[in-house]
Amino acid sequence: MELQKISSKGPQNSEETAELVNRRINLLTLHLNPVQEIPVHELELLRCAGKMKAINVSTETLSEYMRGKHRDIQEEVFAYFNSRPELQTPIEISKDEHRELCMKQLVGLVREGGIRPFRYVVDDPAKYFAIAEAVGSVDMSLGIKMGVQYSLWGGSVINLGTKKHRDKYFDGIDNVDYPGCFAMTELHHGSNVQGLQTVATFDPLTDEFIIDTPNDGAIKWWIGNAAVHGKFATVFARLMLPTHDTKGVTDMGVHAFIVPIRDMKTHKTMPGVEIHDCGHKVGLNGVDNGALRFRSVRIPRDNLLNRFGDVSRDGRYTSSLPTISKRFAATLGELVGGRVGLAYSSVGVLKIAVVIATRYSLLRQQFGPPKQPEVSILDYQSQQHKLMPMLASTYAFHFATLHLVEKYSEMKKSHDEELIGDVHALSAGLKAYITSYTAKSLSTCREACGGHGYAAVNRFGILRNDHDIFQTFEGDNTVLLQQVAGLLLKQYREKFQGGTLTVTWNYLRQSMNSYLAQPNPVTARWESEEHLRNPNFQLDAFRYRTSRLLQSVAIRLQKHSKTLGGFGAWNRCLNHLLTLAESHIESFILEKFIEAVKNCPDENSRAALKLVCDLYALDRIWNDIGTYRNVDYVAPNKAKAIHKLADYLCFQVKNIARELVDAFDLPDYVTRAPIGVQTPSEAYTQYTQNVGF
């Protein structure tokens, strides 16, 4: 560009021209030798590594602690698909072929592999989610198809129905003789379930419900298993009862009904049912999503899933719950397992991506000091900053979702109302936060692997496309975070009105006053490594931020509601509310990570987890350092110390990165990455052979 400027401006004096030419030559030289300065910083880091004792990590011991009691069932899933390579999804496959393969995979796993996930949906949810994680890592389409069959279709029958429904449908759902759908979403209503328009009108003369789609906006849309394989659907519709007044019918709210959509023998569409294929999607093309329209489809009265509301032969409605809103809340509360599963499965996807990117970065070598061997790209600080906080987050999310699954399992056994509220809030927040983080991280991992990351064999593109919809189904992430924010505000009001707070929010009860007090000017300046790595400091910092955000948004809402009304005030403060919800979820994640570190029985594994936990905490604090500086929670020198220590922890985690990713214990055909090799050069040779070089 500078030489072009010279020619465009006409003659220049020779000294100026020579200076510009020399400058351009120097720039070109730097392009040819761009990293001469970089290894110097790396060597400095190596010299200072003596400050921290080296950690000798046993991959097997750490993996045993990470994967816990359900490791065996996951190994059975992996072993089955390893023994049946023809059932492993190829890189290049058409939509129709992928759909048929997914069905074969599910049927084979259940009937030939002897793994029956449906039996654990209610009795041992933790085991079910462990199977779902393993199945989803083989093929995410298979994981979703299994979830539709067992968690959504099967789960709705078990959780919303009664004994007669379980007796009639359980075995057929379990062995996949009764493939089914979960027909909730409509073309015009997704998140707003109470706005569904499909109707189910009771006909007392025939003792039947008549299912109708009143308009195009009420067509059931994006229904998994509907386009090809489904024979039944749990249809959510407004229950309409005939009355003897001028209205003619009474709307009893949204209920669930079992509707046959295809003949059991011929597989032909049932009379009055119209099925359309939603076609090729961005991802998850092994799942046959379809659209359903109902034209006066008659079903027996017994097909009403009647746990929370029933209709007698003479058309009388009975329920143990007094209002439509309470019945609706109870119905959706029983379906929260879908969000739990998505949060858990999203962590599984993140594990795969981090394993592939980290292993590649350890073996890929580029540049180095003059006349010396090239260095691993993970030795570069920029690569460490891309991947090591992500690896730390993966561990943090793992322990947080394990806790969520445990709480959900406890809830299914106890039916405790307080626990139900906690699980609802946690599943909404963790599903939204983790799936959003994973979606961004998949792109980062692809970029971290350069051109080779663009090869389909390395799965980043497939994972990214398949996972993307996790941010939308089972509740749009933005909507779910608003629910969390709303619950936080409710707890805030109860705190200052003398009410009790539930376990999930207990830090508000215990410490709200101290968090909202002025920061201590002494501790704001503490910058020792011991202090910054103290879990009490880290957790207090996270909770302080949440409490500040909660107090400030409550004041803003009160102010704006006077002029804008409740809805307008909420919309005016919406980004603030989303930040509050994310902050609360981060506090919860850190709390569970700290607990997991303390509970680890092996000393070396505990030291490794502590290192990773510290990186997670300090990286998060540094990323939002402006918040802490604005209120003088952290003094300038302390902020610098946090940044410096986070950098150093990033480097230390890099030193045990191979052991940390190996502890996830993923099989070769899942990661598609070069593993189990002795040297980086051998690994790179294997890698290039795998992608056809």
XYZ file of C-alpha atoms in Angstrom:
693
model
C 0.000 0.000 0.000
C 2.816 2.422 0.859
C 4.531 1.751 -2.509
C 1.215 2.364 -4.256
C 0.904 5.682 -2.454
C 4.386 6.674 -3.681
C 3.511 5.981 -7.290
C 0.160 7.765 -7.052
C 1.661 10.926 -5.557
C 4.350 11.282 -8.161
C 8.093 11.671 -7.597
C 9.370 11.742 -4.000
C 12.882 12.453 -2.770
C 15.146 9.433 -2.870
C 15.704 9.262 0.905
C 11.977 9.107 1.625
C 11.510 6.484 -1.068
C 14.376 4.361 0.286
C 12.975 4.634 3.829
C 9.552 3.431 2.729
C 11.030 0.610 0.664
C 13.140 -0.549 3.620
C 10.117 -0.383 5.936
C 8.140 -2.507 3.488
C 10.969 -5.042 3.241
C 11.112 -5.263 7.054
C 7.353 -5.881 7.193
C 7.643 -8.631 4.599
C 10.502 -10.158 6.591
C 8.294 -10.246 9.693
C 5.609 -12.052 7.696
C 8.149 -14.666 6.665
C 9.491 -15.009 10.227
C 6.488 -14.013 12.345
C 7.139 -15.787 15.622
C 10.710 -15.056 16.533
C 9.583 -13.104 19.598
C 6.837 -15.479 20.714
C 8.912 -18.372 22.125
C 10.761 -15.904 24.368
C 7.579 -15.309 26.392
C 6.976 -19.050 26.471
C 10.454 -19.627 27.884
C 9.786 -17.028 30.565
C 6.641 -18.911 31.529
C 8.651 -22.113 31.704
C 11.168 -20.504 34.035
C 8.448 -19.315 36.397
C 6.730 -22.703 36.418
C 8.791 -23.618 39.426
C 6.523 -21.485 41.587
C 3.839 -24.165 41.418
C 4.396 -27.796 42.252
C 4.004 -30.110 39.271
C 0.825 -32.182 39.375
C 1.024 -35.879 38.546
C -2.470 -36.673 37.283
C -3.760 -40.227 36.912
C -6.175 -40.157 33.995
C -7.869 -43.347 35.181
C -8.402 -42.062 38.740
C -9.696 -38.694 37.584
C -11.958 -40.357 35.012
C -13.395 -42.664 37.653
C -14.299 -39.659 39.810
C -15.700 -37.727 36.864
C -17.879 -40.420 35.316
C -19.091 -42.003 38.553
C -21.437 -44.929 39.023
C -22.991 -44.932 35.539
C -19.726 -45.380 33.669
C -20.520 -49.045 32.964
C -23.770 -48.378 31.090
C -22.026 -45.780 28.934
C -19.292 -48.306 28.148
C -22.012 -50.745 27.046
C -23.363 -48.144 24.612
C -19.907 -47.431 23.206
C -19.073 -51.148 22.990
C -22.255 -51.891 21.053
C -21.590 -49.293 18.373
C -17.912 -50.205 18.265
C -18.956 -53.773 17.481
C -21.393 -52.582 14.794
C -19.403 -50.204 12.561
C -22.168 -50.342 9.949
C -24.375 -48.488 12.462
C -21.849 -45.667 12.924
C -23.026 -42.589 11.028
C -20.845 -41.875 7.964
C -19.655 -38.378 7.126
C -21.579 -38.229 3.864
C -25.191 -39.367 4.118
C -28.479 -38.153 2.653
C -31.414 -36.990 4.764
C -33.541 -40.036 4.005
C -30.671 -42.459 4.598
C -29.805 -40.723 7.861
C -33.388 -41.023 9.106
C -33.491 -44.741 8.387
C -30.055 -45.267 9.934
C -31.147 -43.438 13.106
C -34.157 -45.723 13.462
C -31.943 -48.783 12.924
C -29.493 -47.466 15.530
C -32.241 -46.987 18.123
C -33.941 -50.330 17.462
C -30.576 -52.136 17.425
C -29.427 -50.560 20.684
C -32.668 -51.542 22.412
C -33.403 -54.971 20.955
C -29.938 -56.287 20.078
C -27.794 -54.297 22.503
C -30.230 -54.954 25.371
C -30.117 -51.351 26.606
C -33.602 -50.190 27.621
C -33.490 -46.452 28.416
C -37.243 -46.127 29.029
C -37.035 -48.232 32.172
C -34.877 -45.586 33.788
C -36.858 -42.468 32.805
C -38.761 -42.487 36.113
C -37.012 -45.052 38.301
C -33.383 -43.950 37.726
C -33.206 -40.689 35.716
C -29.455 -40.329 36.317
C -28.861 -43.604 34.492
C -31.158 -42.536 31.665
C -29.256 -39.265 31.182
C -25.937 -41.145 31.227
C -27.224 -43.336 28.372
C -28.476 -40.234 26.549
C -25.039 -38.574 26.790
C -23.301 -41.640 25.371
C -25.872 -42.118 22.598
C -25.730 -38.416 21.674
C -21.949 -38.545 21.370
C -22.294 -41.350 18.794
C -24.770 -39.311 16.729
C -26.659 -36.304 18.036
C -29.618 -37.144 15.797
C -29.817 -40.529 17.510
C -29.683 -38.839 20.919
C -32.577 -36.548 20.009
C -34.601 -39.364 18.443
C -34.135 -41.403 21.606
C -35.179 -38.392 23.666
C -38.346 -37.925 21.601
C -39.246 -41.606 21.965
C -38.560 -42.016 25.668
C -38.323 -38.662 27.424
C -41.018 -36.764 25.481
C -43.504 -39.269 24.044
C -42.886 -41.945 26.667
C -42.345 -39.449 29.465
C -45.628 -37.685 28.727
C -47.530 -40.993 28.915
C -45.928 -41.934 32.236
C -45.850 -38.511 33.875
C -49.148 -37.060 32.654
C -51.155 -40.284 32.433
C -52.266 -42.804 35.032
C -51.906 -46.557 35.580
C -54.188 -47.491 32.698
C -51.946 -45.620 30.263
C -48.761 -47.131 31.679
C -50.202 -50.640 31.475
C -51.341 -50.166 27.881
C -48.368 -48.348 26.349
C -45.230 -49.005 28.425
C -43.967 -52.173 26.713
C -44.647 -50.861 23.213
C -42.788 -47.624 23.911
C -39.957 -49.502 25.618
C -39.221 -51.888 22.719
C -39.969 -49.264 20.026
C -43.054 -51.091 18.745
C -44.906 -47.842 19.489
C -42.731 -45.068 18.048
C -44.290 -41.768 18.996
C -44.223 -37.979 18.906
C -44.594 -35.064 21.270
C -46.957 -32.624 19.558
C -46.850 -29.409 21.534
C -45.297 -26.704 19.319
C -47.580 -25.007 16.801
C -46.771 -22.851 13.818
C -47.853 -19.695 15.664
C -47.055 -20.740 19.241
C -43.804 -22.176 20.530
C -42.690 -20.688 23.825
C -46.200 -19.490 24.700
C -47.727 -22.900 25.403
C -50.797 -21.392 27.051
C -51.610 -19.801 23.684
C -51.963 -23.141 21.853
C -55.009 -23.253 19.575
C -55.551 -26.953 18.819
C -58.831 -28.037 20.449
C -60.137 -31.309 21.891
C -63.924 -31.147 22.245
C -65.716 -33.816 24.273
C -68.656 -35.539 22.586
C -70.864 -37.062 25.327
C -72.936 -38.976 22.791
C -70.018 -41.124 21.618
C -67.762 -40.798 24.701
C -64.981 -39.415 22.509
C -62.788 -36.349 22.115
C -62.711 -34.655 18.722
C -59.256 -33.239 17.900
C -59.294 -30.260 15.542
C -56.776 -27.853 14.056
C -58.899 -24.663 13.791
C -56.532 -22.697 11.524
C -53.145 -22.855 9.810
C -51.432 -21.233 12.795
C -52.490 -24.195 14.951
C -50.727 -26.815 12.795
C -48.343 -28.799 14.992
C -44.863 -27.962 13.670
C -41.334 -29.365 14.025
C -42.701 -32.557 15.575
C -39.920 -35.157 15.893
C -40.712 -38.696 14.638
C -43.809 -37.387 12.807
C -42.611 -37.279 9.195
C -41.712 -40.969 8.828
C -41.715 -43.262 11.843
C -44.273 -42.103 14.429
C -47.457 -44.105 15.043
C -48.748 -42.114 18.030
C -48.569 -38.523 19.211
C -49.102 -36.878 22.560
C -51.124 -33.899 21.363
C -51.467 -30.811 23.547
C -54.829 -29.169 22.978
C -57.413 -27.021 24.723
C -59.978 -29.257 26.407
C -63.479 -27.998 25.513
C -66.496 -29.283 27.463
C -70.075 -28.754 26.247
C -72.301 -26.607 28.461
C -75.975 -25.789 28.534
C -75.571 -22.009 28.434
C -75.215 -19.592 25.531
C -71.460 -20.242 25.228
C -71.972 -23.853 24.248
C -68.513 -24.966 25.481
C -66.156 -24.243 28.367
C -62.386 -24.008 27.857
C -60.676 -26.054 30.598
C -57.154 -25.161 29.458
C -54.354 -27.117 27.774
C -54.362 -30.891 28.312
C -52.513 -33.818 26.702
C -54.136 -36.553 24.594
C -52.830 -39.737 22.972
C -53.694 -39.604 19.264
C -52.894 -42.468 16.849
C -51.477 -40.899 13.660
C -50.621 -44.031 11.616
C -52.136 -47.492 11.366
C -50.198 -50.056 13.418
C -50.242 -52.656 10.620
C -50.201 -50.736 7.354
C -48.413 -47.581 8.623
C -50.885 -45.520 6.584
C -51.976 -42.139 7.935
C -55.076 -42.370 10.128
C -58.367 -40.801 8.883
C -58.482 -37.046 9.511
C -54.731 -36.806 10.169
C -52.549 -34.923 7.686
C -48.765 -35.275 7.940
C -46.251 -33.094 6.139
C -42.460 -33.388 6.097
C -40.557 -30.352 7.441
C -37.727 -31.300 5.081
C -33.975 -30.779 5.245
C -32.764 -28.822 8.287
C -29.548 -27.057 9.293
C -28.725 -30.086 11.440
C -30.194 -33.192 13.102
C -31.309 -34.559 9.749
C -31.518 -38.048 11.215
C -34.652 -36.869 13.039
C -37.798 -36.896 10.898
C -39.507 -33.652 11.894
C -42.980 -33.178 10.504
C -46.173 -31.115 10.727
C -49.548 -32.467 11.906
C -53.031 -31.193 11.081
C -56.150 -32.763 12.599
C -59.582 -32.646 10.933
C -62.217 -33.933 13.375
C -60.053 -36.836 14.549
C -61.972 -38.895 17.103
C -60.207 -40.627 20.005
C -61.611 -42.519 23.032
C -62.156 -40.585 26.254
C -59.529 -42.825 27.898
C -56.879 -41.257 25.641
C -56.929 -38.121 27.805
C -53.763 -38.193 29.937
C -55.682 -37.570 33.123
C -53.251 -37.289 36.003
C -54.112 -33.635 36.674
C -57.618 -33.482 35.249
C -60.267 -35.967 34.113
C -63.620 -36.045 32.314
C -66.332 -38.481 33.383
C -68.692 -40.367 31.075
C -71.351 -37.703 31.555
C -68.930 -34.884 30.713
C -68.094 -33.645 34.214
C -64.592 -32.324 34.820
C -62.670 -33.173 38.002
C -59.192 -32.198 39.189
C -57.230 -32.115 42.400
C -55.915 -28.719 41.284
C -58.403 -25.849 41.538
C -57.400 -23.569 38.647
C -56.332 -23.745 35.014
C -53.022 -22.028 35.844
C -52.167 -24.568 38.561
C -53.008 -27.504 36.273
C -50.922 -25.953 33.506
C -47.970 -25.431 35.843
C -48.206 -29.017 37.104
C -48.323 -30.343 33.534
C -45.242 -28.417 32.412
C -43.472 -29.234 35.679
C -43.608 -32.926 34.789
C -41.906 -32.184 31.465
C -38.873 -30.431 32.951
C -36.776 -33.563 32.361
C -36.311 -32.480 28.753
C -34.426 -29.369 29.858
C -32.354 -31.377 32.310
C -31.405 -33.749 29.506
C -30.495 -30.958 27.096
C -28.207 -29.252 29.610
C -26.518 -32.573 30.364
C -26.200 -33.526 26.687
C -24.836 -30.097 25.747
C -21.939 -30.665 28.146
C -21.323 -33.957 26.342
C -21.069 -32.102 23.030
C -18.679 -29.568 24.570
C -16.485 -32.407 25.846
C -16.147 -33.863 22.344
C -15.205 -30.503 20.819
C -12.699 -29.643 23.554
C -11.077 -33.081 23.321
C -10.616 -32.810 19.556
C -9.329 -29.227 19.633
C -6.983 -29.782 22.583
C -5.454 -32.971 21.225
C -4.932 -31.392 17.836
C -3.341 -28.315 19.447
C -0.966 -30.518 21.423
C 0.307 -32.347 18.353
C 0.124 -29.616 15.687
C 3.456 -27.764 15.429
C 4.008 -24.387 13.795
C 7.023 -22.055 13.861
C 9.672 -21.855 16.555
C 12.962 -20.186 17.443
C 15.499 -19.897 14.608
C 17.186 -23.207 13.746
C 15.163 -25.049 16.380
C 12.235 -27.485 16.109
C 8.757 -26.080 15.683
C 6.619 -25.868 18.813
C 3.141 -27.124 19.614
C 0.494 -24.500 18.880
C -0.869 -25.011 22.404
C 2.401 -23.501 23.643
C 1.230 -20.165 22.252
C -0.561 -17.991 24.763
C -3.313 -17.103 22.282
C -4.206 -20.779 21.783
C -4.151 -21.394 25.522
C -6.555 -18.510 26.065
C -8.920 -19.937 23.457
C -9.024 -23.469 24.809
C -7.964 -23.720 28.461
C -10.775 -21.569 29.975
C -13.122 -23.592 27.761
C -11.699 -26.830 29.154
C -12.155 -25.424 32.682
C -15.750 -24.491 31.859
C -16.398 -28.008 30.571
C -15.359 -29.434 33.925
C -17.443 -26.823 35.757
C -20.529 -27.581 33.659
C -20.012 -31.312 34.143
C -20.289 -31.073 37.917
C -23.143 -28.551 37.794
C -25.266 -30.751 35.540
C -24.464 -33.839 37.628
C -25.933 -31.978 40.591
C -28.957 -30.988 38.525
C -29.561 -34.627 37.553
C -29.289 -35.685 41.203
C -31.820 -33.026 42.226
C -34.152 -34.055 39.416
C -33.924 -37.722 40.472
C -34.690 -36.743 44.056
C -37.635 -34.635 42.868
C -39.129 -37.541 40.905
C -39.090 -39.678 44.066
C -40.216 -37.126 46.653
C -42.514 -34.801 44.623
C -41.521 -32.108 47.123
C -42.938 -28.748 45.994
C -39.899 -26.755 47.097
C -37.585 -29.135 45.256
C -39.791 -28.940 42.157
C -39.334 -25.155 42.159
C -35.580 -25.471 42.567
C -35.261 -27.974 39.716
C -37.427 -25.813 37.464
C -35.213 -22.767 38.062
C -31.922 -24.659 37.750
C -32.913 -26.602 34.646
C -34.094 -23.424 32.910
C -30.939 -21.486 33.796
C -28.403 -24.245 33.145
C -30.018 -25.292 29.872
C -29.956 -21.689 28.605
C -26.463 -20.846 29.850
C -24.671 -24.065 28.881
C -26.219 -24.505 25.429
C -25.387 -20.891 24.528
C -21.801 -21.322 25.737
C -21.381 -24.606 23.864
C -22.725 -23.110 20.629
C -20.091 -20.339 20.741
C -17.339 -22.740 21.784
C -17.900 -25.055 18.825
C -16.949 -22.236 16.461
C -13.933 -21.348 18.598
C -12.731 -24.968 18.520
C -13.078 -25.087 14.746
C -11.040 -21.893 14.385
C -8.428 -23.176 16.852
C -7.767 -26.128 14.531
C -7.226 -23.959 11.463
C -7.890 -25.455 8.047
C -7.924 -29.023 9.364
C -10.814 -28.064 11.630
C -12.856 -27.452 8.500
C -12.633 -31.118 7.495
C -15.967 -32.843 8.144
C -14.159 -35.860 9.618
C -13.245 -33.723 12.624
C -16.937 -33.229 13.434
C -16.927 -29.513 14.303
C -19.311 -28.594 11.503
C -21.625 -31.515 12.240
C -21.572 -30.837 15.979
C -22.170 -27.119 15.454
C -25.127 -27.656 13.127
C -26.692 -30.421 15.194
C -26.269 -28.597 18.501
C -27.442 -25.186 17.321
C -31.129 -25.929 17.911
C -30.396 -26.804 21.561
C -30.659 -23.066 22.157
C -34.284 -23.086 20.989
C -36.148 -26.281 21.745
C -37.329 -27.201 25.250
C -37.590 -23.454 25.813
C -35.920 -20.576 23.987
C -32.829 -19.542 25.939
C -33.824 -15.881 26.196
C -37.243 -16.872 27.546
C -35.726 -19.324 30.047
C -33.278 -16.717 31.389
C -36.200 -14.353 31.921
C -37.886 -17.044 33.999
C -34.768 -17.294 36.156
C -34.628 -13.513 36.534
C -38.304 -13.440 37.487
C -37.744 -16.081 40.164
C -34.757 -14.129 41.514
C -36.886 -10.998 41.811
C -39.583 -12.987 43.588
C -37.014 -14.263 46.102
C -35.646 -10.727 46.499
C -39.089 -9.418 47.419
C -39.647 -12.257 49.880
C -36.274 -11.554 51.491
C -37.291 -8.029 52.358
C -40.831 -9.030 53.297
C -39.695 -11.539 55.890
C -40.479 -14.666 53.838
C -38.436 -17.855 53.535
C -36.149 -18.679 50.644
C -35.608 -22.066 49.044
C -32.283 -23.878 48.906
C -31.274 -22.729 45.422
C -31.360 -19.109 46.503
C -30.002 -19.533 50.024
C -27.004 -17.268 49.486
C -29.491 -14.407 49.117
C -30.980 -15.344 52.461
C -27.646 -15.784 54.182
C -25.642 -12.904 52.863
C -27.725 -10.370 50.936
C -27.063 -7.602 53.459
C -23.297 -8.132 53.445
C -23.181 -8.331 49.648
C -25.060 -5.066 49.303
C -22.851 -3.242 51.795
C -19.972 -1.059 50.656
C -16.903 -3.064 49.576
C -14.173 -3.458 52.168
C -11.330 -1.110 51.104
C -8.770 -3.451 52.697
C -9.790 -6.724 51.040
C -10.301 -4.854 47.766
C -6.519 -4.466 47.675
C -5.475 -7.960 48.685
C -3.648 -9.454 45.719
C -1.706 -12.460 46.995
C -2.021 -15.731 45.100
C -3.275 -17.447 48.245
C -6.123 -14.922 48.545
C -7.063 -14.972 44.856
C -7.150 -18.784 44.822
C -9.244 -18.915 47.977
C -12.677 -20.322 47.029
C -14.338 -17.996 49.533
C -13.012 -14.934 47.698
C -14.045 -16.372 44.329
C -17.567 -17.337 45.370
C -18.092 -14.062 47.252
C -17.086 -12.136 44.127
C -19.575 -14.052 41.988
C -22.376 -13.609 44.515
C -21.587 -9.953 45.065
C -22.032 -9.325 41.346
C -25.368 -11.186 41.322
C -26.649 -9.340 44.369
C -25.672 -5.964 42.920
C -27.375 -6.778 39.628
C -30.472 -7.965 41.468
C -30.743 -4.860 43.624
C -30.150 -2.456 40.737
C -32.620 -4.104 38.367
C -35.289 -4.184 41.099
C -34.882 -0.427 41.539
C -35.018 0.169 37.771
C -38.151 -1.940 37.352
C -39.900 -0.073 40.128
C -38.940 3.245 38.581
C -39.985 2.423 35.004
C -43.211 0.632 35.945
C -44.674 3.964 37.085
C -44.571 5.334 33.538
C -44.363 2.247 31.293
C -46.395 -0.302 33.217
C -45.176 -3.764 34.169
C -44.666 -5.137 30.649
C -42.974 -1.972 29.380
C -40.678 -1.767 32.407
C -39.648 -5.398 31.980
C -38.857 -4.824 28.318
C -36.873 -1.673 29.122
C -34.705 -3.650 31.585
C -34.560 -6.889 29.593
C -30.803 -7.018 28.911
C -30.145 -6.187 32.564
C -32.431 -9.074 33.574
C -30.668 -11.517 31.252
C -27.282 -10.529 32.685
C -28.666 -11.052 36.195
C -29.868 -14.565 35.343
C -26.527 -15.521 33.771
C -24.659 -14.165 36.801
C -26.789 -16.238 39.160
C -26.203 -19.392 37.112
C -22.442 -18.748 37.067
C -22.523 -18.449 40.869
C -24.297 -21.784 41.111
C -21.857 -23.463 38.696
C -18.841 -22.243 40.668
C -20.398 -23.348 43.955
C -20.861 -26.891 42.659
C -17.365 -26.966 41.163
C -15.852 -25.955 44.499
C -17.845 -28.708 46.235
C -16.654 -31.254 43.669
C -13.029 -30.278 44.294
C -13.445 -30.699 48.064
C -15.161 -34.062 47.684
C -12.533 -35.583 45.394
C -10.821 -38.361 47.416
C -7.582 -38.580 45.410
C -5.015 -35.922 46.309
C -3.501 -35.491 42.832
C -6.888 -35.430 41.120
C -8.079 -32.908 43.691
C -5.053 -30.695 43.006
C -5.738 -30.837 39.262
C -9.408 -29.999 39.755
C -8.492 -27.129 42.087
C -6.233 -25.694 39.391
C -8.987 -25.953 36.801
C -11.573 -24.503 39.193
C -9.352 -21.518 39.965
C -8.907 -20.843 36.265
C -12.677 -21.010 35.738
C -13.333 -18.553 38.577
C -10.593 -16.015 37.869
C -11.184 -16.039 34.127
C -14.862 -15.226 34.743
C -13.983 -12.466 37.201
C -11.482 -10.945 34.771
C -13.979 -11.070 31.906
C -16.329 -8.892 33.948
C -13.652 -6.871 35.737
C -15.387 -3.625 34.812
C -18.302 -4.476 37.084
C -15.981 -5.006 40.041
C -13.907 -1.912 39.302
C -16.963 0.330 38.932
C -17.923 -0.246 42.568
C -14.342 -0.553 43.885
C -14.847 -4.183 44.807
C -11.422 -4.752 43.245
C -8.641 -2.151 43.344
C -6.542 -1.499 40.183
C -3.520 -3.485 41.373
C -5.727 -6.379 42.425
C -7.327 -6.391 38.978
C -3.863 -6.665 37.427
C -2.992 -9.478 39.827
C -6.158 -11.361 38.822
C -5.262 -11.013 35.155
C -1.691 -12.113 35.708
C -2.691 -15.132 37.812
C -5.389 -16.166 35.326
C -2.733 -16.121 32.583
C -0.428 -18.246 34.688
C -3.181 -20.735 35.591
C -4.016 -20.988 31.897
C -0.422 -22.040 31.268
C -0.462 -24.532 34.143
C -3.690 -26.137 32.953
C -2.077 -26.454 29.519
C 0.651 -28.592 31.126
C -1.918 -31.209 32.183
C -4.336 -30.655 29.289
C -3.763 -34.100 27.782
C -4.628 -35.822 31.066
C -7.663 -33.594 31.573
C -9.192 -34.368 28.173
C -8.260 -38.049 28.380
C -10.223 -38.233 31.632
C -13.432 -37.738 29.631
C -12.632 -41.227 28.271
C -14.348 -40.858 24.907
C -13.897 -43.648 22.322
C -11.937 -43.129 19.110
C -14.909 -43.157 16.747
C -16.611 -40.422 18.813
C -13.772 -37.896 18.776
C -12.444 -38.708 15.274
C -9.160 -37.353 16.652
C -5.744 -39.041 16.750
C -5.537 -40.705 20.149
C -3.629 -43.507 21.786
C -0.386 -42.676 19.995
C 3.048 -42.319 21.507
C 4.512 -39.237 19.868
C 3.140 -36.076 18.256
C 4.768 -36.972 14.950
C 3.066 -40.373 14.899
C -0.195 -38.728 15.864
C 0.089 -36.209 13.062
C 0.873 -38.973 10.568
C -2.242 -40.845 11.695
C -4.283 -37.646 11.532
C -3.248 -36.870 7.949
C -4.001 -40.447 6.921
C -7.482 -40.208 8.485
C -8.386 -37.185 6.403
C -6.923 -38.592 3.198
C -3.604 -36.741 2.973
